[in-house]
């Protein structure tokens, strides 16, 4: 590996993370770090294995999709240097780089951090990128800008000990208005901005709060937790929920490890009650949201004279050739809107497959510097939003974007399909997403050109049931699948209908209707469009029509396309592929891996103890306490692994440790921290005193010291086990680290 160079511009915390990643990679190459332990580590640093062996996908975490022109150039340059020169925008407003060598990932990260861009916690069992309405701050319908709240949530939980090793990932969204353009109904926590009234009758900012939503093979719509939660209570509430999820959430059965299953098991009231029980232990009982975010430019733009559509078209006639004026007008109607700042315009860029090459990205950055505000937003449908464009500059902007292939009309319309990469790069994908997306968009371009104006029907595609393309949350959704025909297998599409938003703004999960060969996907789309056009009532939304006709109607409508009596040779081949189709699903990279070496687990516990001590020295008592809590959980898990006990939750680990190791661990409890049940279940009492006391220096000191004693007890117990069996001792399993 070449020498790692880290600029002085990189923060100390990020530098430490990058060096840690570099050291772990070296340990992995030398055989000192087991593969599963390393995978778990690298995922939380945004390094994700691809379908192709030996290369990685790097996920760049962009809070609420915000990026500056300079940052876009930095990402483009980085992609040229370490990846393929492509920037892939995702439904979580991230940008992904593919085909990166593992050894290059630390330097790639260091280069991005120079521009204030992180990979930290972009993958793995952490809080994923906090998404937000791309139009936040310029939305004419918003009560206030949710961007500061999104940034505060991101920064508060980044490197926060309560969410570094959860059972599964956790997703948060913020919508700027009741339109819910960030899809709160499919998130673990979804927030929709609204104003409310406090006890003094004053107007205050707050949010409608939803919890427990999620997609995947078993999708759930989120449940409403609060009609209105004041802004200052939002982060404390999220922290409380995270602590509950961390403790009680499933950790072994990956398919049951999302918060939606915990909510389904214990119910909303129990979840909220357990969250309230965590309140005493919180670092912040209230959290005042800073309205200042990095690179904020909004205050620089004051209202100016608005232009009518006619005035803009008149200006366009002076610059745009006559045969292009029709295209300009389509673009103006479908991709441009006036912001809440009068006289300024937001311009959406429709990007096929979410892919943009690096040269295009650099050219776009130059256009932004010249004609727009330096505040680009990646959108949840894999496009980009430019902000603060003058009305008189729209024709010039259009021509510059058109030269880059970025002026296609129909942003976020039926014709603008959202899709994941599918089998192009993903381990879990079953069939090609990119190929069918191109085929469907081609059908609409040639046969249904009016669909660029349709904002009712949204189409989303995923390469498998896991839902990275959000197919469950669309009016017409498809996910990759397969169908057997004799001894051969056909690539197939599972068709889902009725998801997404209804005409009254309610978000729904789509129904699985039928499975058809993937090469018949275009015909399925034709059938659905033609039927809707022929039979829907005037003004009826697609989801209303679906509910009126019922699922069985659409099953019968599409059933002929599922008939395999006659199958063409081409149908045994996926889109963009010449070879015969076969299902090749790899190991998913999002699972929480139970490391099978007890020694490795104890090393983890030792690292957590070091973090607890560091936070104590920094006087961050609450974080120090939570790191010490993780020492207790990890140490107990290590000993339970020696008894072949499989525990599903942290709560279960504590109970099982009591059962199998009884009262073997003894410790002294100061009178100030004694609990009535301590004499009966000493270890359980210790662990769960976590939320019984305020996070003071005194409690932190006691809790960390006791966790340290417990870790010594665990190490001694394990040493005795190894000596009795003749196995290598812990010192021989420390993989080059200090014993």
XYZ file of C-alpha atoms in Angstrom:
739
model
C 0.000 0.000 0.000
C 1.292 3.455 -0.877
C 1.894 6.093 1.773
C -1.327 7.642 3.054
C -1.411 11.430 2.740
C -3.928 13.341 4.872
C -4.299 17.097 4.497
C -4.276 19.477 7.464
C -7.789 20.462 6.329
C -9.111 17.105 7.539
C -10.645 17.183 11.018
C -8.939 15.197 13.817
C -11.950 12.879 14.123
C -11.986 12.121 10.403
C -8.210 11.675 10.351
C -8.462 9.119 13.121
C -11.173 7.240 11.210
C -9.114 7.208 8.013
C -5.985 5.988 9.761
C -8.032 3.334 11.529
C -9.427 2.125 8.196
C -5.952 2.040 6.705
C -4.612 0.006 9.643
C -7.522 -2.425 9.506
C -6.994 -2.982 5.781
C -3.353 -3.799 6.428
C -4.415 -6.158 9.201
C -6.901 -7.811 6.849
C -4.297 -8.285 4.126
C -1.816 -9.787 6.614
C -4.401 -12.209 7.972
C -4.466 -10.645 11.438
C -8.106 -9.499 11.105
C -10.773 -12.128 10.225
C -12.761 -11.382 7.067
C -16.167 -11.159 8.772
C -14.872 -8.826 11.459
C -13.270 -6.653 8.793
C -16.431 -6.538 6.703
C -18.435 -5.342 9.676
C -15.815 -2.644 10.276
C -15.476 -1.334 6.715
C -19.206 -1.086 6.098
C -19.544 1.648 8.707
C -16.818 3.516 6.781
C -18.809 3.521 3.535
C -16.836 0.675 1.906
C -19.250 -1.867 0.441
C -18.412 -5.061 -1.454
C -19.580 -5.332 -5.052
C -20.878 -8.235 -7.069
C -17.514 -8.259 -8.826
C -14.759 -9.740 -6.594
C -11.849 -7.577 -5.560
C -13.515 -4.183 -5.933
C -15.667 -2.005 -3.696
C -18.534 0.422 -3.957
C -17.807 3.601 -2.022
C -20.868 5.387 -0.675
C -20.436 9.108 -0.081
C -22.702 10.443 2.662
C -24.306 13.762 1.709
C -26.685 14.973 4.454
C -30.061 15.923 2.907
C -28.365 15.667 -0.507
C -26.626 19.024 -0.218
C -23.434 19.611 -2.169
C -21.504 22.625 -3.409
C -19.991 23.072 -6.858
C -16.525 22.642 -5.376
C -17.547 19.407 -3.679
C -19.060 18.091 -6.916
C -15.747 18.730 -8.675
C -13.873 16.988 -5.859
C -16.105 13.909 -6.175
C -15.669 13.906 -9.967
C -11.876 14.145 -9.659
C -11.905 11.390 -7.038
C -13.964 9.132 -9.290
C -11.476 9.651 -12.114
C -8.548 8.842 -9.845
C -9.888 5.808 -7.978
C -13.076 4.610 -9.695
C -14.618 4.638 -13.184
C -15.335 8.317 -13.715
C -19.035 7.790 -12.956
C -21.110 9.393 -10.181
C -24.217 7.389 -9.247
C -26.910 9.307 -7.357
C -29.064 7.187 -5.041
C -32.554 7.339 -3.568
C -30.977 8.316 -0.240
C -29.345 11.384 -1.810
C -25.890 9.812 -1.625
C -23.378 9.545 -4.456
C -21.733 6.186 -5.048
C -18.457 5.361 -6.773
C -17.933 1.839 -8.095
C -15.007 -0.475 -8.878
C -12.669 1.005 -6.261
C -9.716 -1.035 -5.008
C -9.905 -1.711 -1.291
C -6.363 -0.438 -0.766
C -7.319 2.905 -2.322
C -10.304 3.564 -0.048
C -8.424 5.342 2.805
C -6.743 7.802 0.421
C -10.026 8.297 -1.446
C -11.685 9.151 1.860
C -8.861 11.481 2.843
C -9.149 13.314 -0.488
C -12.898 13.809 -0.032
C -12.535 15.009 3.556
C -10.451 17.937 2.265
C -13.743 19.230 0.846
C -15.791 18.395 3.953
C -17.248 15.174 2.542
C -17.477 12.004 4.656
C -17.938 8.270 4.189
C -18.505 7.688 7.901
C -21.603 5.599 8.610
C -22.761 5.627 4.995
C -23.242 1.823 5.162
C -23.527 -0.790 7.884
C -25.724 -0.984 10.973
C -25.732 2.736 11.635
C -27.880 5.779 10.942
C -27.736 6.024 7.175
C -27.775 9.293 5.288
C -30.416 11.681 6.657
C -32.602 12.527 3.677
C -34.660 15.650 3.194
C -36.848 17.383 0.653
C -34.513 18.677 -2.041
C -36.589 21.860 -2.308
C -36.243 22.598 1.419
C -35.456 26.268 1.894
C -37.022 27.297 -1.408
C -40.299 25.369 -1.253
C -43.239 27.800 -1.690
C -45.395 25.513 0.486
C -43.015 24.987 3.409
C -43.670 26.468 6.859
C -39.880 26.717 7.374
C -36.604 25.314 6.048
C -35.900 21.790 7.374
C -32.271 21.834 6.175
C -30.890 23.001 9.555
C -32.764 20.221 11.369
C -31.465 17.647 8.889
C -27.910 18.866 9.371
C -28.244 18.898 13.158
C -29.532 15.315 13.172
C -26.664 14.226 10.934
C -23.979 15.930 13.018
C -25.473 14.926 16.396
C -25.526 11.206 15.615
C -22.315 11.002 13.577
C -19.857 8.949 15.669
C -22.453 8.869 18.458
C -21.953 5.701 20.580
C -25.652 4.838 20.640
C -25.754 4.033 16.928
C -22.385 2.534 16.002
C -23.321 -1.148 16.136
C -27.071 -1.579 16.002
C -28.860 -4.721 14.896
C -29.559 -3.135 11.504
C -29.542 0.162 9.673
C -31.736 3.093 10.675
C -33.179 5.668 8.269
C -34.469 9.192 8.931
C -36.222 11.610 6.560
C -37.436 15.209 6.764
C -40.159 16.575 4.511
C -40.509 20.319 4.010
C -44.315 20.284 3.718
C -47.419 18.132 3.936
C -46.621 16.915 0.430
C -44.148 14.593 2.199
C -41.671 14.601 -0.657
C -39.091 12.777 1.504
C -41.456 9.810 2.090
C -41.828 9.735 5.872
C -44.079 6.677 5.654
C -41.201 4.358 4.669
C -38.658 5.500 7.286
C -37.684 4.396 10.778
C -38.287 8.012 11.778
C -40.061 10.338 9.372
C -40.536 14.046 10.114
C -42.916 16.443 8.356
C -42.487 20.140 9.083
C -45.340 22.159 10.517
C -45.871 25.071 12.844
C -47.601 24.643 16.170
C -48.371 26.529 19.365
C -46.591 26.312 22.711
C -48.114 26.698 26.172
C -47.697 30.470 25.929
C -49.703 30.620 22.709
C -46.636 31.402 20.633
C -46.049 29.907 17.189
C -43.174 27.429 17.273
C -41.555 25.102 14.783
C -42.141 21.390 15.032
C -42.869 18.171 13.211
C -45.433 15.487 12.704
C -43.472 12.342 13.622
C -43.805 8.865 12.130
C -41.914 5.760 13.295
C -41.347 2.200 12.162
C -41.664 2.417 8.404
C -39.547 0.361 6.042
C -39.432 -1.410 2.689
C -37.750 -4.718 1.788
C -39.370 -8.126 1.528
C -41.850 -7.273 4.320
C -42.670 -3.575 3.966
C -44.450 -1.640 6.720
C -46.002 1.814 6.646
C -44.819 3.996 9.501
C -47.139 4.760 12.421
C -47.789 8.276 13.665
C -46.063 8.882 16.993
C -46.880 12.600 17.376
C -49.198 14.982 15.598
C -46.831 17.741 16.664
C -43.463 17.536 18.385
C -41.652 20.839 19.082
C -38.364 21.260 17.268
C -36.274 21.177 20.452
C -37.692 17.748 21.378
C -36.969 16.008 18.080
C -33.338 14.963 18.572
C -33.912 13.802 22.182
C -36.846 11.712 20.949
C -34.785 10.146 18.157
C -32.002 9.360 20.636
C -34.499 7.707 22.985
C -35.900 5.559 20.177
C -32.417 4.585 19.065
C -31.507 3.479 22.566
C -34.624 1.301 22.686
C -33.922 -0.143 19.245
C -30.304 -0.837 20.191
C -31.307 -2.716 23.335
C -34.419 -4.603 22.258
C -33.994 -4.936 18.490
C -33.241 -8.271 16.844
C -29.543 -8.951 16.173
C -29.276 -12.469 14.782
C -32.083 -12.946 12.267
C -31.201 -10.248 9.753
C -34.616 -10.327 8.064
C -36.234 -9.426 11.411
C -33.718 -6.864 12.605
C -35.260 -3.583 11.439
C -37.127 -1.322 13.839
C -40.395 -1.972 12.009
C -40.386 -5.519 13.414
C -39.689 -4.329 16.951
C -42.590 -1.895 16.632
C -44.794 -4.638 15.253
C -43.872 -6.961 18.146
C -44.275 -4.573 21.088
C -46.712 -1.984 19.710
C -46.498 1.788 19.440
C -47.459 2.589 23.028
C -44.847 0.217 24.434
C -42.191 1.651 22.136
C -43.006 5.200 23.209
C -43.111 4.208 26.879
C -39.683 2.581 26.671
C -38.409 5.692 24.900
C -39.719 7.839 27.771
C -37.825 5.610 30.236
C -34.575 6.601 28.494
C -35.164 10.323 29.016
C -33.271 10.598 32.312
C -30.093 9.210 30.739
C -30.082 11.521 27.719
C -27.207 13.895 27.152
C -29.701 16.604 26.140
C -33.241 16.702 27.485
C -33.891 19.507 25.005
C -31.790 20.297 21.948
C -31.839 23.757 20.431
C -31.450 23.517 16.675
C -28.783 25.745 15.200
C -30.220 27.477 12.165
C -26.725 27.923 10.713
C -25.421 25.190 8.433
C -22.125 24.978 6.530
C -22.065 26.728 3.148
C -25.470 28.351 3.714
C -26.222 30.921 0.987
C -29.953 31.534 1.348
C -29.677 34.909 3.098
C -27.743 36.308 0.144
C -30.834 36.171 -2.054
C -33.620 38.707 -1.581
C -36.863 38.874 -3.513
C -36.763 40.330 -7.004
C -39.221 40.846 -9.833
C -40.899 37.648 -10.984
C -41.223 36.779 -14.653
C -44.323 35.258 -16.178
C -44.064 32.176 -18.355
C -44.815 34.340 -21.369
C -41.960 36.699 -20.513
C -39.550 33.789 -20.125
C -40.650 32.312 -23.463
C -40.159 35.709 -25.109
C -36.601 35.798 -23.779
C -36.057 32.248 -25.028
C -37.069 33.225 -28.557
C -34.020 35.480 -28.647
C -31.580 32.673 -27.744
C -33.136 29.304 -28.524
C -33.528 28.212 -32.128
C -37.097 28.088 -33.383
C -37.141 24.305 -33.779
C -36.038 23.917 -30.143
C -38.594 26.240 -28.585
C -41.111 23.424 -28.110
C -38.512 21.418 -26.160
C -37.632 24.491 -24.094
C -41.298 24.990 -23.205
C -41.629 21.329 -22.135
C -38.552 21.727 -19.952
C -39.877 24.971 -18.476
C -43.221 23.379 -17.581
C -41.847 20.157 -16.083
C -38.430 20.956 -14.615
C -38.617 24.583 -13.432
C -40.542 26.228 -10.583
C -40.498 29.618 -8.903
C -39.076 29.487 -5.397
C -40.607 31.025 -2.303
C -37.959 33.711 -2.836
C -39.755 35.737 -5.506
C -37.970 36.099 -8.811
C -35.696 33.113 -8.217
C -36.182 29.698 -9.792
C -35.392 26.110 -8.925
C -34.326 23.920 -11.856
C -34.514 20.131 -11.649
C -32.207 17.900 -13.681
C -33.525 14.563 -14.845
C -30.657 12.044 -14.866
C -31.174 8.646 -16.487
C -30.324 5.875 -13.992
C -28.875 8.513 -11.661
C -25.540 8.237 -13.503
C -23.393 11.240 -14.438
C -19.851 11.044 -15.790
C -17.127 13.103 -14.198
C -16.634 15.478 -17.147
C -20.343 16.293 -17.095
C -20.189 16.843 -13.325
C -17.322 19.307 -13.653
C -19.117 21.170 -16.438
C -22.256 21.275 -14.311
C -20.285 22.721 -11.404
C -19.017 25.492 -13.688
C -22.591 26.276 -14.763
C -23.695 26.455 -11.129
C -20.956 28.949 -10.319
C -22.033 31.093 -13.250
C -25.828 30.880 -13.222
C -27.114 29.429 -9.924
C -26.618 29.509 -6.181
C -23.829 27.323 -4.855
C -26.266 24.896 -3.252
C -26.925 21.792 -5.338
C -29.255 19.108 -3.970
C -29.231 15.457 -4.978
C -32.901 14.459 -5.162
C -34.565 11.311 -3.822
C -35.411 10.267 -7.388
C -31.734 10.316 -8.435
C -31.652 13.725 -10.078
C -30.241 17.108 -9.087
C -31.832 20.419 -8.140
C -30.198 23.762 -8.938
C -31.374 26.726 -6.881
C -31.488 30.513 -7.083
C -31.526 30.874 -10.876
C -32.672 34.232 -12.267
C -35.669 34.097 -14.564
C -33.827 35.924 -17.333
C -31.024 33.335 -17.175
C -33.295 30.330 -17.765
C -32.842 30.226 -21.568
C -29.045 30.393 -21.209
C -29.106 27.735 -18.514
C -31.286 25.506 -20.682
C -28.857 25.658 -23.595
C -25.879 24.883 -21.360
C -27.688 21.970 -19.714
C -28.892 20.668 -23.065
C -25.297 20.536 -24.302
C -24.560 18.242 -21.353
C -27.636 16.053 -21.875
C -29.185 17.402 -18.661
C -32.191 19.276 -20.066
C -34.533 16.333 -20.639
C -38.076 17.330 -19.631
C -40.312 15.359 -17.287
C -38.472 15.523 -13.968
C -40.187 13.343 -11.327
C -42.870 12.444 -13.833
C -44.074 9.004 -14.868
C -41.339 9.013 -17.498
C -38.644 9.639 -14.880
C -38.063 6.144 -13.459
C -36.187 5.592 -10.191
C -33.928 2.525 -10.156
C -31.121 0.819 -8.266
C -27.988 -0.543 -10.038
C -29.263 -4.135 -9.900
C -26.966 -6.868 -11.189
C -24.560 -4.331 -12.659
C -22.821 -4.104 -9.279
C -24.999 -5.352 -6.391
C -24.463 -8.711 -4.657
C -28.116 -9.139 -3.781
C -29.683 -8.254 -7.134
C -31.465 -10.979 -9.067
C -31.943 -9.258 -12.422
C -30.933 -6.159 -14.354
C -32.524 -2.903 -13.213
C -30.716 -0.620 -15.633
C -31.741 -2.593 -18.712
C -35.463 -2.688 -17.977
C -35.403 0.978 -16.938
C -33.986 2.007 -20.294
C -36.535 -0.191 -22.078
C -39.499 1.301 -20.199
C -38.324 4.878 -20.635
C -37.890 4.200 -24.365
C -41.487 2.928 -24.566
C -42.774 6.086 -22.915
C -40.638 8.367 -25.075
C -41.922 6.772 -28.297
C -45.485 5.732 -27.424
C -46.587 7.807 -24.423
C -44.767 11.152 -24.742
C -47.443 12.906 -22.681
C -46.208 11.036 -19.602
C -43.582 13.734 -19.039
C -46.478 15.866 -17.733
C -47.959 13.152 -15.474
C -47.105 13.707 -11.815
C -49.596 11.125 -10.545
C -47.990 7.842 -11.592
C -44.502 7.124 -10.259
C -42.518 4.104 -11.469
C -39.695 2.622 -9.395
C -37.542 -0.461 -9.989
C -35.337 -2.592 -7.716
C -33.059 -5.455 -8.711
C -34.412 -7.590 -5.860
C -37.066 -7.522 -3.142
C -34.901 -5.466 -0.752
C -36.145 -2.222 -2.233
C -33.169 0.080 -2.823
C -35.134 1.452 -5.772
C -38.154 1.927 -3.455
C -40.431 -0.163 -5.687
C -42.846 -0.800 -2.774
C -43.501 2.938 -2.492
C -44.542 3.575 -6.089
C -47.793 3.518 -8.010
C -46.234 1.042 -10.432
C -43.283 -0.889 -9.056
C -41.117 -3.722 -10.310
C -38.495 -5.812 -8.556
C -36.141 -8.382 -10.025
C -37.090 -12.024 -9.691
C -37.015 -15.298 -11.635
C -39.431 -17.891 -13.056
C -38.667 -21.550 -13.795
C -39.505 -22.981 -17.204
C -38.539 -26.615 -17.314
C -34.865 -26.870 -16.406
C -34.184 -23.267 -17.333
C -34.851 -20.032 -15.517
C -36.232 -16.796 -16.931
C -35.425 -13.372 -15.517
C -38.679 -11.936 -14.219
C -40.314 -8.852 -12.775
C -42.603 -8.878 -9.765
C -45.252 -6.260 -10.533
C -46.500 -4.135 -7.620
C -49.367 -1.662 -7.865
C -51.073 0.900 -5.657
C -48.104 2.100 -3.624
C -46.867 5.643 -3.146
C -49.170 8.558 -2.560
C -52.911 8.553 -3.014
C -54.806 11.577 -4.231
C -55.240 12.760 -0.618
C -51.519 12.586 0.178
C -51.503 9.324 2.169
C -48.490 7.076 1.552
C -49.185 3.406 0.879
C -47.203 0.221 0.357
C -47.875 -1.401 -3.021
C -49.495 -4.810 -3.495
C -47.696 -7.673 -5.192
C -49.976 -8.455 -8.135
C -48.242 -10.832 -10.550
C -44.844 -11.955 -11.829
C -44.014 -11.702 -15.535
C -40.894 -12.424 -17.617
C -38.721 -9.323 -17.631
C -38.720 -9.035 -21.423
C -42.498 -8.586 -21.192
C -42.100 -5.587 -18.885
C -42.653 -3.040 -21.682
C -45.877 -4.771 -22.731
C -47.057 -4.843 -19.106
C -46.550 -1.081 -18.971
C -48.514 -0.617 -22.207
C -51.386 -2.697 -20.856
C -51.534 -0.687 -17.605
C -51.378 2.696 -19.324
C -53.966 1.811 -21.969
C -56.358 0.349 -19.411
C -56.074 3.397 -17.160
C -56.635 5.775 -20.054
C -59.673 3.814 -21.248
C -61.432 3.158 -17.934
C -60.450 5.705 -15.293
C -62.932 8.375 -14.301
C -62.227 11.990 -15.154
C -59.718 13.338 -12.632
C -59.227 9.955 -10.941
C -55.734 9.273 -9.622
C -54.068 6.000 -10.523
C -54.125 4.693 -6.942
C -57.803 5.573 -6.623
C -58.435 3.665 -9.830
C -56.429 0.702 -8.550
C -58.385 0.603 -5.288
C -61.684 0.855 -7.151
C -60.876 -1.954 -9.570
C -59.139 -4.119 -6.898
C -56.011 -6.240 -7.072
C -57.751 -9.180 -8.763
C -58.814 -6.998 -11.698
C -55.188 -6.153 -12.423
C -54.088 -9.730 -11.861
C -56.526 -10.861 -14.565
C -55.495 -7.943 -16.775
C -51.806 -8.931 -16.682
C -52.282 -12.701 -16.421
C -51.812 -13.361 -20.163
C -48.300 -11.897 -19.900
C -47.426 -14.469 -17.232
C -48.401 -17.412 -19.459
C -45.265 -19.465 -20.212
C -46.875 -21.825 -22.720
C -44.821 -20.193 -25.432
C -41.506 -18.605 -24.523
C -39.110 -16.976 -26.970
C -35.397 -17.762 -26.755
C -34.653 -14.123 -25.994
C -36.765 -14.321 -22.846
C -34.152 -16.562 -21.217
C -31.734 -13.631 -21.397
C -31.868 -10.552 -19.202
C -31.794 -7.009 -20.499
C -28.270 -5.981 -21.551
C -27.097 -9.620 -21.411
C -26.399 -12.160 -24.168
C -25.797 -15.200 -21.952
C -28.565 -17.440 -20.593
C -29.962 -16.132 -17.322
C -29.168 -17.796 -14.016
C -29.715 -16.544 -10.490
C -26.454 -15.648 -8.780
C -27.190 -13.938 -5.497
C -24.202 -13.199 -3.317
C -23.921 -12.513 0.396
C -25.565 -9.270 1.448
C -23.379 -6.561 2.899
C -25.909 -4.985 5.251
C -26.167 -7.829 7.764
C -24.898 -7.541 11.303
C -22.284 -10.277 11.433
C -21.783 -12.295 14.628
C -18.001 -12.721 14.759
C -17.161 -16.335 15.564
C -13.869 -15.695 17.368
C -14.309 -14.889 21.026
C -10.928 -13.220 21.090
C -11.980 -10.780 18.359
C -15.120 -9.907 20.306
C -13.078 -9.189 23.397
C -10.831 -6.911 21.367
C -13.993 -5.018 20.392
C -14.913 -4.705 24.055
C -11.454 -3.366 24.865
C -11.786 -0.754 22.094
C -15.153 0.336 23.488
C -13.617 0.715 26.934
C -10.932 2.976 25.472
C -13.652 5.112 23.888
C -15.481 5.306 27.214
C -12.330 6.511 28.930
C -11.593 9.037 26.179
C -15.087 10.518 26.421
C -14.800 10.653 30.196
C -11.565 12.622 29.881
C -13.389 14.970 27.476
C -16.193 15.352 30.062
C -18.829 13.943 27.689
C -20.466 11.901 30.411
C -23.458 10.501 28.496
C -21.344 9.186 25.616
C -18.785 7.760 28.046
C -21.555 5.892 29.866
C -22.978 4.462 26.654
C -19.573 3.248 25.511
C -19.205 1.538 28.910
C -22.643 -0.035 28.428
C -21.353 -1.485 25.145
C -18.346 -2.896 27.008
C -20.721 -4.813 29.293
C -22.844 -6.092 26.408
C -19.891 -7.077 24.232
C -18.034 -8.767 27.079
C -21.120 -10.742 28.087
C -21.685 -11.763 24.476
C -18.101 -13.031 24.256
C -18.547 -15.410 27.192
C -21.953 -16.551 25.962
C -20.342 -17.482 22.657
C -18.223 -20.017 24.536
C -21.426 -21.769 25.641
C -22.975 -21.748 22.127
C -25.854 -19.627 23.390
C -27.477 -17.667 20.561
C -29.076 -14.466 21.785
C -31.206 -12.252 19.556
C -31.077 -8.948 21.435
C -28.895 -7.036 23.866
C -31.642 -7.494 26.443
C -31.435 -11.233 25.791
C -27.653 -11.202 26.212
C -28.045 -9.774 29.707
C -30.700 -12.297 30.717
C -28.742 -15.234 29.288
C -25.564 -14.106 31.002
C -27.418 -14.152 34.308
C -28.636 -17.673 33.551
C -25.297 -19.167 32.520
C -22.832 -17.249 34.669
C -25.045 -16.365 37.632
C -23.522 -14.105 40.229
C -19.909 -14.914 39.358
C -19.127 -11.285 38.716
C -19.126 -9.289 41.945
C -18.795 -5.533 42.256
C -19.373 -2.794 44.785
C -22.202 -0.302 44.329
C -22.009 3.156 45.920
C -25.097 3.921 47.958
C -26.052 6.705 45.538
C -26.386 4.193 42.702
C -27.845 1.190 44.481
C -31.036 -0.310 43.062
C -33.498 -2.582 44.928
C -33.055 -5.520 42.527
C -29.241 -5.448 42.693
C -28.963 -8.289 45.208
C -31.030 -10.635 43.032
C -29.589 -9.970 39.573
C -26.314 -8.105 40.019
C -25.169 -8.055 36.386
C -28.582 -7.149 35.006
C -28.956 -4.440 37.621
C -25.595 -2.986 36.659
C -26.234 -2.964 32.923
C -29.681 -1.455 33.089
C -28.808 1.180 35.620
C -27.793 2.925 32.387
C -31.124 4.760 32.179
C -31.892 5.041 35.899
C -29.565 7.949 36.680
C -28.648 11.305 35.226
C -25.445 11.191 33.121
C -23.266 12.889 35.713
C -19.510 12.704 36.238
C -20.017 10.609 39.362
C -22.233 8.034 37.677
C -19.962 7.905 34.615
C -16.940 7.301 36.836
C -18.646 4.437 38.685
C -20.137 2.862 35.550
C -16.886 2.928 33.534
C -14.794 1.616 36.414
C -17.222 -1.260 36.927
C -17.292 -2.020 33.198
C -13.495 -2.171 33.280
C -13.605 -4.644 36.178
C -16.167 -6.710 34.292
C -13.946 -6.856 31.217
C -11.065 -8.089 33.401
C -13.419 -10.742 34.812
C -14.417 -11.831 31.299
C -10.809 -12.014 30.133
C -9.790 -14.030 33.197
C -12.732 -16.397 32.750
C -11.865 -16.915 29.100
C -8.195 -17.477 29.917
C -9.184 -20.196 32.377
C -11.413 -21.826 29.723
C -8.598 -21.843 27.177
C -6.045 -23.226 29.610
C -8.436 -26.011 30.540
C -9.020 -27.006 26.887
C -5.469 -26.393 25.682
C -6.609 -23.901 23.035
C -4.542 -20.784 22.152
C -4.762 -18.141 24.854
C -6.242 -14.714 24.390
C -2.770 -13.233 24.066
C -2.294 -15.428 21.013
C -5.606 -14.228 19.563
C -5.013 -10.486 19.860
C -3.947 -10.191 16.201
C -0.945 -8.005 16.894
C -2.752 -5.611 19.242
C -1.622 -4.881 22.777
C -2.881 -7.517 25.182
